[in-house]
PDB file of C-alpha atoms in Angstrom:
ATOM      1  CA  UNK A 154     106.182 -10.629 -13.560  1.00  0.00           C
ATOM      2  CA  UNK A 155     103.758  -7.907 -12.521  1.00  0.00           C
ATOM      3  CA  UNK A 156     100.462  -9.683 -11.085  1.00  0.00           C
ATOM      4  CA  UNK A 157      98.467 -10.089  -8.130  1.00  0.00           C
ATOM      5  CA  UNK A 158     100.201 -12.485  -5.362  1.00  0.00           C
ATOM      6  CA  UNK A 159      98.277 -14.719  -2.730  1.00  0.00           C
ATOM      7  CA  UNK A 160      99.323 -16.163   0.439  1.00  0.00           C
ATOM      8  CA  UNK A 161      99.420 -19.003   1.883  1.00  0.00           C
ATOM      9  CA  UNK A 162      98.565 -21.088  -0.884  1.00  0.00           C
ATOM     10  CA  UNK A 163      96.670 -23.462   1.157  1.00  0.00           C
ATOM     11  CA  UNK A 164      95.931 -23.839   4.896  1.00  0.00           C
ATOM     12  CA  UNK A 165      94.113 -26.229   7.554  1.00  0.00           C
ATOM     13  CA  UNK A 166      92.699 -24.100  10.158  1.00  0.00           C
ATOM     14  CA  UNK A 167      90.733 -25.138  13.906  1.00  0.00           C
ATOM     15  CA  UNK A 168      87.550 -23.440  14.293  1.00  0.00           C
ATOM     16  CA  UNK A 169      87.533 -20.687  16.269  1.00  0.00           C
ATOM     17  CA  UNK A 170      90.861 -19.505  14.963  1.00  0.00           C
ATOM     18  CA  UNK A 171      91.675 -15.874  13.694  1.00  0.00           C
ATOM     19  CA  UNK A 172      93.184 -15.983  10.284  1.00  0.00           C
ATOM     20  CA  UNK A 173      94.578 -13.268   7.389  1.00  0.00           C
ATOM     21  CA  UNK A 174      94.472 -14.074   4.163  1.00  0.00           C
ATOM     22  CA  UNK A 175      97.342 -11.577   2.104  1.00  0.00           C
ATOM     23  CA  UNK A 176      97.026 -10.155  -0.792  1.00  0.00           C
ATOM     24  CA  UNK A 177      99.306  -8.105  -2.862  1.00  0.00           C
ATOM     25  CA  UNK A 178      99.058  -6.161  -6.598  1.00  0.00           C
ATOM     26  CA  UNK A 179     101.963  -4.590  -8.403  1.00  0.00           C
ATOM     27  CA  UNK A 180     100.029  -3.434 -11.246  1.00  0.00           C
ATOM     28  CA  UNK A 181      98.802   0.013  -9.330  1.00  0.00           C
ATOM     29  CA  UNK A 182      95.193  -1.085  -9.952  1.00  0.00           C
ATOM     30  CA  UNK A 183      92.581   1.204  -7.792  1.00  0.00           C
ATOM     31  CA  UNK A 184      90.250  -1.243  -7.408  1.00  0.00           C
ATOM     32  CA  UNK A 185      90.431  -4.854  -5.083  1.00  0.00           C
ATOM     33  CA  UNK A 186      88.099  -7.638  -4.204  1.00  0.00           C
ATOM     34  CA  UNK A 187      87.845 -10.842  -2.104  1.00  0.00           C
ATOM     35  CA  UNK A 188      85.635 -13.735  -3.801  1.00  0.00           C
ATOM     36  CA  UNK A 189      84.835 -17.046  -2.003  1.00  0.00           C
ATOM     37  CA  UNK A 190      84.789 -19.928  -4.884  1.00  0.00           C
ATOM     38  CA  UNK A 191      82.219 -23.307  -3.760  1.00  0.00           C
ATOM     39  CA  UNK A 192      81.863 -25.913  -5.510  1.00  0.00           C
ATOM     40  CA  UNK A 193      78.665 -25.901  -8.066  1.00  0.00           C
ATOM     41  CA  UNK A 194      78.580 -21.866  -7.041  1.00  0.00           C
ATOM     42  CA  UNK A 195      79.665 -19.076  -8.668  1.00  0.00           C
ATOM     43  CA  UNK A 196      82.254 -16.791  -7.494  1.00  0.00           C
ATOM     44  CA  UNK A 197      80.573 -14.537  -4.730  1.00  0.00           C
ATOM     45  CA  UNK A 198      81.801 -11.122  -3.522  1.00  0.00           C
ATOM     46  CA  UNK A 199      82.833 -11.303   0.008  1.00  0.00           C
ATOM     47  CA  UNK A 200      84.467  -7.194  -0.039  1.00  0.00           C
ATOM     48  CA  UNK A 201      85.732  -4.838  -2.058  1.00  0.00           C
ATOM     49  CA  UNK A 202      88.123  -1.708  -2.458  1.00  0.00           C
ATOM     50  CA  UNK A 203      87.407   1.013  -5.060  1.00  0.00           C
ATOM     51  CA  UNK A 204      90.712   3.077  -4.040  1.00  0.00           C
ATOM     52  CA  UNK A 205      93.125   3.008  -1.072  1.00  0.00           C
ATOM     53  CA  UNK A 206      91.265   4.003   2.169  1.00  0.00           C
ATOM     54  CA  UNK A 207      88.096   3.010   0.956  1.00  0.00           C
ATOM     55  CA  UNK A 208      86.211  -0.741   1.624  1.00  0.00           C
ATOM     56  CA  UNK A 209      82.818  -2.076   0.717  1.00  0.00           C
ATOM     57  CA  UNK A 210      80.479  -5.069   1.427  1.00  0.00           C
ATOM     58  CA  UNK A 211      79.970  -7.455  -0.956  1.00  0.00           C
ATOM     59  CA  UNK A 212      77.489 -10.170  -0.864  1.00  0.00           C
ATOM     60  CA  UNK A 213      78.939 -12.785   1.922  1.00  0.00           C
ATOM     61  CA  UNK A 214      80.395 -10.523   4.210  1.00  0.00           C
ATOM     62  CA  UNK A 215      79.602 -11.524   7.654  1.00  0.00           C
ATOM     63  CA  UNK A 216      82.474 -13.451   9.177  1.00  0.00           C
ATOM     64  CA  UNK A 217      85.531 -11.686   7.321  1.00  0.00           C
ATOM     65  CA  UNK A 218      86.926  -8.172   7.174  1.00  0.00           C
ATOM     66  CA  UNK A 219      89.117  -6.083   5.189  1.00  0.00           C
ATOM     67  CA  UNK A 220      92.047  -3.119   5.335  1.00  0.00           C
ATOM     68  CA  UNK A 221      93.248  -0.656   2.372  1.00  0.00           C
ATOM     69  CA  UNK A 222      95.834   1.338   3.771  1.00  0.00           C
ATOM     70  CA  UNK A 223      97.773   1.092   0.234  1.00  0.00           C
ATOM     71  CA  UNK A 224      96.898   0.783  -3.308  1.00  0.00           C
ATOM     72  CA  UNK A 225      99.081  -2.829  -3.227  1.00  0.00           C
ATOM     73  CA  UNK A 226      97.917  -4.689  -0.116  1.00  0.00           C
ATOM     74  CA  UNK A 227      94.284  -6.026   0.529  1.00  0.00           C
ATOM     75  CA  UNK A 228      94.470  -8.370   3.451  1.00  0.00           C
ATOM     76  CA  UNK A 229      91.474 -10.477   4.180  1.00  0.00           C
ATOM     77  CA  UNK A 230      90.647 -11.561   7.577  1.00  0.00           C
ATOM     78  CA  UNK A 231      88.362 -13.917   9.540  1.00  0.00           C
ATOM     79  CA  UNK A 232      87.848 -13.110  12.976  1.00  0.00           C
ATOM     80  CA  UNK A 233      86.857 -16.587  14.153  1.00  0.00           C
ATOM     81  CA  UNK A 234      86.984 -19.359  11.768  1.00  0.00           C
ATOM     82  CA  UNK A 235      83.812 -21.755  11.079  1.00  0.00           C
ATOM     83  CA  UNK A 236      83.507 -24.860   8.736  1.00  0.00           C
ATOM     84  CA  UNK A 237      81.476 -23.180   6.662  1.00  0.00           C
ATOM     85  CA  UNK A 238      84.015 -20.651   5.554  1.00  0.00           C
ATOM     86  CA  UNK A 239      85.885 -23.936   3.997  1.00  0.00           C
ATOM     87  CA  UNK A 240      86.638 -22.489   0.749  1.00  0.00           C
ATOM     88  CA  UNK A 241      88.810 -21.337  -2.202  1.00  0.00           C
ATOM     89  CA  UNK A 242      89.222 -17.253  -1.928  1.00  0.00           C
ATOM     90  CA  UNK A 243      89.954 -15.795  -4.930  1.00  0.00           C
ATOM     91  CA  UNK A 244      91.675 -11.743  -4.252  1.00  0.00           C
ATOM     92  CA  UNK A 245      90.952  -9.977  -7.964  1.00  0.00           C
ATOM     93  CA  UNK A 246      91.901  -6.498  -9.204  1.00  0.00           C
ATOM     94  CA  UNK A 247      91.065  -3.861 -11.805  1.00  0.00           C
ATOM     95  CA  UNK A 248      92.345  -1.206 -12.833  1.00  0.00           C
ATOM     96  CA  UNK A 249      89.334   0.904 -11.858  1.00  0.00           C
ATOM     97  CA  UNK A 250      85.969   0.163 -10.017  1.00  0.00           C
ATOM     98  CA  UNK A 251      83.487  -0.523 -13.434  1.00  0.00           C
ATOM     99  CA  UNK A 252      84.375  -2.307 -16.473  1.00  0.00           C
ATOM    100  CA  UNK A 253      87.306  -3.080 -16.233  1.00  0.00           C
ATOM    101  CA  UNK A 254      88.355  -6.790 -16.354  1.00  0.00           C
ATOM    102  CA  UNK A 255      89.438  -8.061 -13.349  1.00  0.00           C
ATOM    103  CA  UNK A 256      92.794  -9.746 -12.773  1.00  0.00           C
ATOM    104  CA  UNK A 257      92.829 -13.240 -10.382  1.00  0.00           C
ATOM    105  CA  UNK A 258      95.251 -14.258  -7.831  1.00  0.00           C
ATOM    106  CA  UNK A 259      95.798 -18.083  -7.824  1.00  0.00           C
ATOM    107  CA  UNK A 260      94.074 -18.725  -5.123  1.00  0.00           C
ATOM    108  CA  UNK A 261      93.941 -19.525  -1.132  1.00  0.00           C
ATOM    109  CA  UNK A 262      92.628 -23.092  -0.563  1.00  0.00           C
ATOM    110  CA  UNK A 263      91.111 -22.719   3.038  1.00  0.00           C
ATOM    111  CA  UNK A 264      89.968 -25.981   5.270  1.00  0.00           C
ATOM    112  CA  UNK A 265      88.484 -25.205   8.562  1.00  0.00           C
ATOM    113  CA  UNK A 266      87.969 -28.113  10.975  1.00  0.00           C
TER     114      UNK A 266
ATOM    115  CA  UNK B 576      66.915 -11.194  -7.536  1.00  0.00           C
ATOM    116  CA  UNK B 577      70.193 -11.821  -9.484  1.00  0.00           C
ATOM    117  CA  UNK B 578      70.556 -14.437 -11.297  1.00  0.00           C
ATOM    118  CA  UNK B 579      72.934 -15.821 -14.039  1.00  0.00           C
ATOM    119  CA  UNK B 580      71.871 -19.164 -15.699  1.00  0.00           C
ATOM    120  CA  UNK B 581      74.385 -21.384 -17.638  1.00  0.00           C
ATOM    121  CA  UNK B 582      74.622 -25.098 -18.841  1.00  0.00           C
ATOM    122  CA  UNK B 583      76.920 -27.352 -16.246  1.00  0.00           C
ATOM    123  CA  UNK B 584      78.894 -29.517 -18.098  1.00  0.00           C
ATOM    124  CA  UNK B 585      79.280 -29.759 -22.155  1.00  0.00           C
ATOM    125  CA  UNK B 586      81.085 -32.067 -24.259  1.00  0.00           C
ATOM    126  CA  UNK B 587      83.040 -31.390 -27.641  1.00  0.00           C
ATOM    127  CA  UNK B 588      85.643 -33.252 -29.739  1.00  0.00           C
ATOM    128  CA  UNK B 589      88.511 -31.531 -30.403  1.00  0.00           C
ATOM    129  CA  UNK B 590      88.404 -29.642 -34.123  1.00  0.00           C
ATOM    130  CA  UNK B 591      84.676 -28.944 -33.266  1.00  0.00           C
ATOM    131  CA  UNK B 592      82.665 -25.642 -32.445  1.00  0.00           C
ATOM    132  CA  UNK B 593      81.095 -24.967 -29.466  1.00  0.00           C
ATOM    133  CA  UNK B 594      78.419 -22.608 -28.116  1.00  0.00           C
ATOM    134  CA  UNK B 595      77.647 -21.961 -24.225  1.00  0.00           C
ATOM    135  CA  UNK B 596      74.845 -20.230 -23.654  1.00  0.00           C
ATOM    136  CA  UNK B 597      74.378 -17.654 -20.422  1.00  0.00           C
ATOM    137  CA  UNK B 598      70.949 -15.955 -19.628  1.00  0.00           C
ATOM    138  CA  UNK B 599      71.045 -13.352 -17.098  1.00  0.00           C
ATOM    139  CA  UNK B 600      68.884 -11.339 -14.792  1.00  0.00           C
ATOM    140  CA  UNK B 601      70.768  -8.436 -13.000  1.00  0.00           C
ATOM    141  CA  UNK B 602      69.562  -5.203 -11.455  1.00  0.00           C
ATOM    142  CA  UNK B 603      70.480  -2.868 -14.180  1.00  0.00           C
ATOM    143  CA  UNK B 604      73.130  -4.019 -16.445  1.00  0.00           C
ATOM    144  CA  UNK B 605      76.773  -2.672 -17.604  1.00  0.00           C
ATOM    145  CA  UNK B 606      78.222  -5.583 -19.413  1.00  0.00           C
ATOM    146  CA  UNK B 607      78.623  -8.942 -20.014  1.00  0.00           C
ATOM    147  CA  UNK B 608      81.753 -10.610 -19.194  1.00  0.00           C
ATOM    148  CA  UNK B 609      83.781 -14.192 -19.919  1.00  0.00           C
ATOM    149  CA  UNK B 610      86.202 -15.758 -18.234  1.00  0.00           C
ATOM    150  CA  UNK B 611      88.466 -19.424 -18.644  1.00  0.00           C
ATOM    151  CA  UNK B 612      89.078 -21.158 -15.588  1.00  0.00           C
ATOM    152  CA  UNK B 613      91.666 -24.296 -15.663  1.00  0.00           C
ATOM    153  CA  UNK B 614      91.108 -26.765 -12.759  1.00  0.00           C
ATOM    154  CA  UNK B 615      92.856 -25.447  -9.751  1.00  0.00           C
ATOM    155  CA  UNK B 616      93.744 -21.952 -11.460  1.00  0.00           C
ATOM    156  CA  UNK B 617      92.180 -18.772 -11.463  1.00  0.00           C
ATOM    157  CA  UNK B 618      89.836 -17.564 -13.868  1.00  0.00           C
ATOM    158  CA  UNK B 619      91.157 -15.342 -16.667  1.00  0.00           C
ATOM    159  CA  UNK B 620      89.493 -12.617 -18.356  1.00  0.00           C
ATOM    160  CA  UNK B 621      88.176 -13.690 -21.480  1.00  0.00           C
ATOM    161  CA  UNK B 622      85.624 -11.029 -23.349  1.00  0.00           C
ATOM    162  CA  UNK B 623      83.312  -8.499 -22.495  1.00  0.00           C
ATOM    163  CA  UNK B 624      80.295  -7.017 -24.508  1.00  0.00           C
ATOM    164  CA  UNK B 625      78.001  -4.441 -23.491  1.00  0.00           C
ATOM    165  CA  UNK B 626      76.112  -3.502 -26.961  1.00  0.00           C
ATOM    166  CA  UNK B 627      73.995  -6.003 -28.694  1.00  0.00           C
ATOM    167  CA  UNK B 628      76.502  -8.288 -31.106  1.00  0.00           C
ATOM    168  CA  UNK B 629      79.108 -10.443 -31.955  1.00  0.00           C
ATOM    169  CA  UNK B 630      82.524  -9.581 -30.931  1.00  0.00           C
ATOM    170  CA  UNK B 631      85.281 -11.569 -32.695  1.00  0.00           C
ATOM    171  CA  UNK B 632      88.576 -12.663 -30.625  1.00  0.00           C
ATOM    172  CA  UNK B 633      90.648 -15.536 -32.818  1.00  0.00           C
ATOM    173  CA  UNK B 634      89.088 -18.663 -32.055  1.00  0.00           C
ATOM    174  CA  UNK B 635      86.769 -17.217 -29.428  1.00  0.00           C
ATOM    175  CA  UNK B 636      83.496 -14.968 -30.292  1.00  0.00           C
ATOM    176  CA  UNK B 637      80.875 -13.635 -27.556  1.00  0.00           C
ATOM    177  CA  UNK B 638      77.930 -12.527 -28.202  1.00  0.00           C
ATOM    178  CA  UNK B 639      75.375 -10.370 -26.725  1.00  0.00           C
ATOM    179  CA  UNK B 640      71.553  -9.321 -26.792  1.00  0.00           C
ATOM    180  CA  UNK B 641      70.551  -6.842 -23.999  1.00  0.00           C
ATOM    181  CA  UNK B 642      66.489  -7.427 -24.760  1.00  0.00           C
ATOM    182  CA  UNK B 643      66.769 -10.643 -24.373  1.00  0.00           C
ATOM    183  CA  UNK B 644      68.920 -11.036 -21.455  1.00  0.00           C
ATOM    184  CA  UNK B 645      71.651 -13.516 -23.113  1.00  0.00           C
ATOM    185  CA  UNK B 646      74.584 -14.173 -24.144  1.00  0.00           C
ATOM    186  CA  UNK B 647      77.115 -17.068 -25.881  1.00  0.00           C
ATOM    187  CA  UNK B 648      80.672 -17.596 -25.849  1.00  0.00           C
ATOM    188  CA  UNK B 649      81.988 -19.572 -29.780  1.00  0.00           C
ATOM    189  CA  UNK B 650      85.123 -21.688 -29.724  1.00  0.00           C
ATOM    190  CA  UNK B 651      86.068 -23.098 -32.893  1.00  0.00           C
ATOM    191  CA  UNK B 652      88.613 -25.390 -33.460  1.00  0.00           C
ATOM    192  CA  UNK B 653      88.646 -26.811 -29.846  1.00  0.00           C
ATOM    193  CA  UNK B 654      91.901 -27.479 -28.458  1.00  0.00           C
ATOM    194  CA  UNK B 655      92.581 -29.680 -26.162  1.00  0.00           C
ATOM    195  CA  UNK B 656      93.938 -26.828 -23.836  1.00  0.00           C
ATOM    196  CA  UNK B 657      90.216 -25.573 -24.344  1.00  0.00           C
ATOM    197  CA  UNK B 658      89.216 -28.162 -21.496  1.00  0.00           C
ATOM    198  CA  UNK B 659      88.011 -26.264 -18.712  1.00  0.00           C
ATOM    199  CA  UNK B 660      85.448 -24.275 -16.760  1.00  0.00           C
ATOM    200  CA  UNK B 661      83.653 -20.980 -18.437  1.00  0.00           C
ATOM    201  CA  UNK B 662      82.159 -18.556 -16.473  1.00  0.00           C
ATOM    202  CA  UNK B 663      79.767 -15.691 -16.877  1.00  0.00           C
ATOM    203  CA  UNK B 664      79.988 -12.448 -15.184  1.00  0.00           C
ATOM    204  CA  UNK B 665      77.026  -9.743 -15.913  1.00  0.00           C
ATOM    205  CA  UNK B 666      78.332  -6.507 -14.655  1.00  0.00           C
ATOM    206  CA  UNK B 667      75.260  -4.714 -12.371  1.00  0.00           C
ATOM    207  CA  UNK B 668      74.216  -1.265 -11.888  1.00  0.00           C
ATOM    208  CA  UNK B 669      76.374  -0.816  -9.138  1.00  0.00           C
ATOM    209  CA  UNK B 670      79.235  -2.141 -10.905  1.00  0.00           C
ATOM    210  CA  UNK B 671      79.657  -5.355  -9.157  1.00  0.00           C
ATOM    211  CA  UNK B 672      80.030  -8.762 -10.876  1.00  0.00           C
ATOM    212  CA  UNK B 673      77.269 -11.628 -10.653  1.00  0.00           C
ATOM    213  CA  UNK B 674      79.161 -15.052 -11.524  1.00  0.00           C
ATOM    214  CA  UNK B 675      77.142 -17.963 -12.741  1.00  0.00           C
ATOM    215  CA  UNK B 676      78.812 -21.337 -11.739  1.00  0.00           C
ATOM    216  CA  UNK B 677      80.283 -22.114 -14.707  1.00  0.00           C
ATOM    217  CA  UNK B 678      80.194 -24.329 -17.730  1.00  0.00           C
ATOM    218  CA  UNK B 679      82.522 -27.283 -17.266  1.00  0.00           C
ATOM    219  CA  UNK B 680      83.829 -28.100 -21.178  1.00  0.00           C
ATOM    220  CA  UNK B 681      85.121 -31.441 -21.406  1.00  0.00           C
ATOM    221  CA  UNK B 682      86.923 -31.744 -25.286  1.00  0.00           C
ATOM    222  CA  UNK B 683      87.554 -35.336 -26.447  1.00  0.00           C
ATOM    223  CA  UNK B 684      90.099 -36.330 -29.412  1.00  0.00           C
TER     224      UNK B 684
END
């Protein structure tokens, strides 16, 4: 079933601790982006990826970092954990970088201690 | 700043029609979108409208008025599968999404 997949599902993580959230699309979208989910928040825009080889901030982006070496694969990755980054990241896709409607992954439930 | 304002929590009984409201204030403006979010799952695309109106989608309707910076999502004939979170989207001017935290809609039977 073509989608977007997300891994791990969940994870407990020590502070301090370098981590990589994955990431993968089989629908050849262009477009990619990593969204932090908080309770009583909306959905806010931690990076993005108009087309392979290209990456852009987004709203939260201190702490995490992101690669596009393919159109498939859009790895998320925090350098050095902190509580605060307890949270569920949502990776989303469209098929190009405007209004397009953007496809969700089910989700990485992250707990940093 | 950005800003996307929507009810928390609404109640409906199942059969009923419901209207949730969003007002938004973006820094120019390229559509309007909703999504469904189930507890635990991730949102799914819903509607979007970027011209003043009502666009029809089976039990679901959204609406849209650029001038006034607002817009509704309909359900009629609430399910209860139609329990869960709705969130607005408005679309900016450089094409990234602002989210408002969602509407929480509880149905009853």
């Amino acid at each position: 079933i073509a989608g977007i997949t997300q891994a791990p599902t969940s994870q407990i993580l020590a502070a301090g601790r370098r981590m990589t959230l994955r990431c993968t699309q089989d629908m050849r979208h262009n477009a990619m982006y990593w969204y932090r989910q908080d309770l009583g928040l909306g959905l806010r825009l931690i990076h993005y990826s108009n087309t392979a080889g290209t990456t852009g901030k987004g709203e939260v982006p201190d702490g995490y970092s992101v690669s596009r070496a393919n159109t498939d694969d859009f790895p998320l990755t925090l350098a050095s954990a902190v509580p605060s980054q307890t949270s569920v990241y949502f990776c989303a896709s469209s098929d190009s970088f405007d209004n397009q409607p953007q496809h969700f992954g089910d989700g990485t439930r992250l707990s940093i201690l | 700043g950005q800003n996307i304002d929507q009810p928390t929590e609404m109640t409906a009984t199942e059969g009923a029609i419901v209207q949730i409201n969003c007002t938004y204030q973006t820094s120019g403006f390229n559509g309007l979108f909703w999504y469904q979010q189930h507890a635990g799952e991730a949102p799914t695309f819903l509607s979007y409208n970027v011209l003043d109106g009502l666009e029809e989608k089976g039990r679901f309707s959204s609406f849209l008025s650029r001038s006034k910076g607002y817009s509704y999502l309909l359900l009629k004939e609430l399910q209860m599968k139609d329990s869960a979170s709705y969130l607005c989207a408005a679309l900016d001017s450089n094409y990234q999404l602002i989210w408002g935290a969602g509407t929480k809609l509880i149905i009853k039977p």
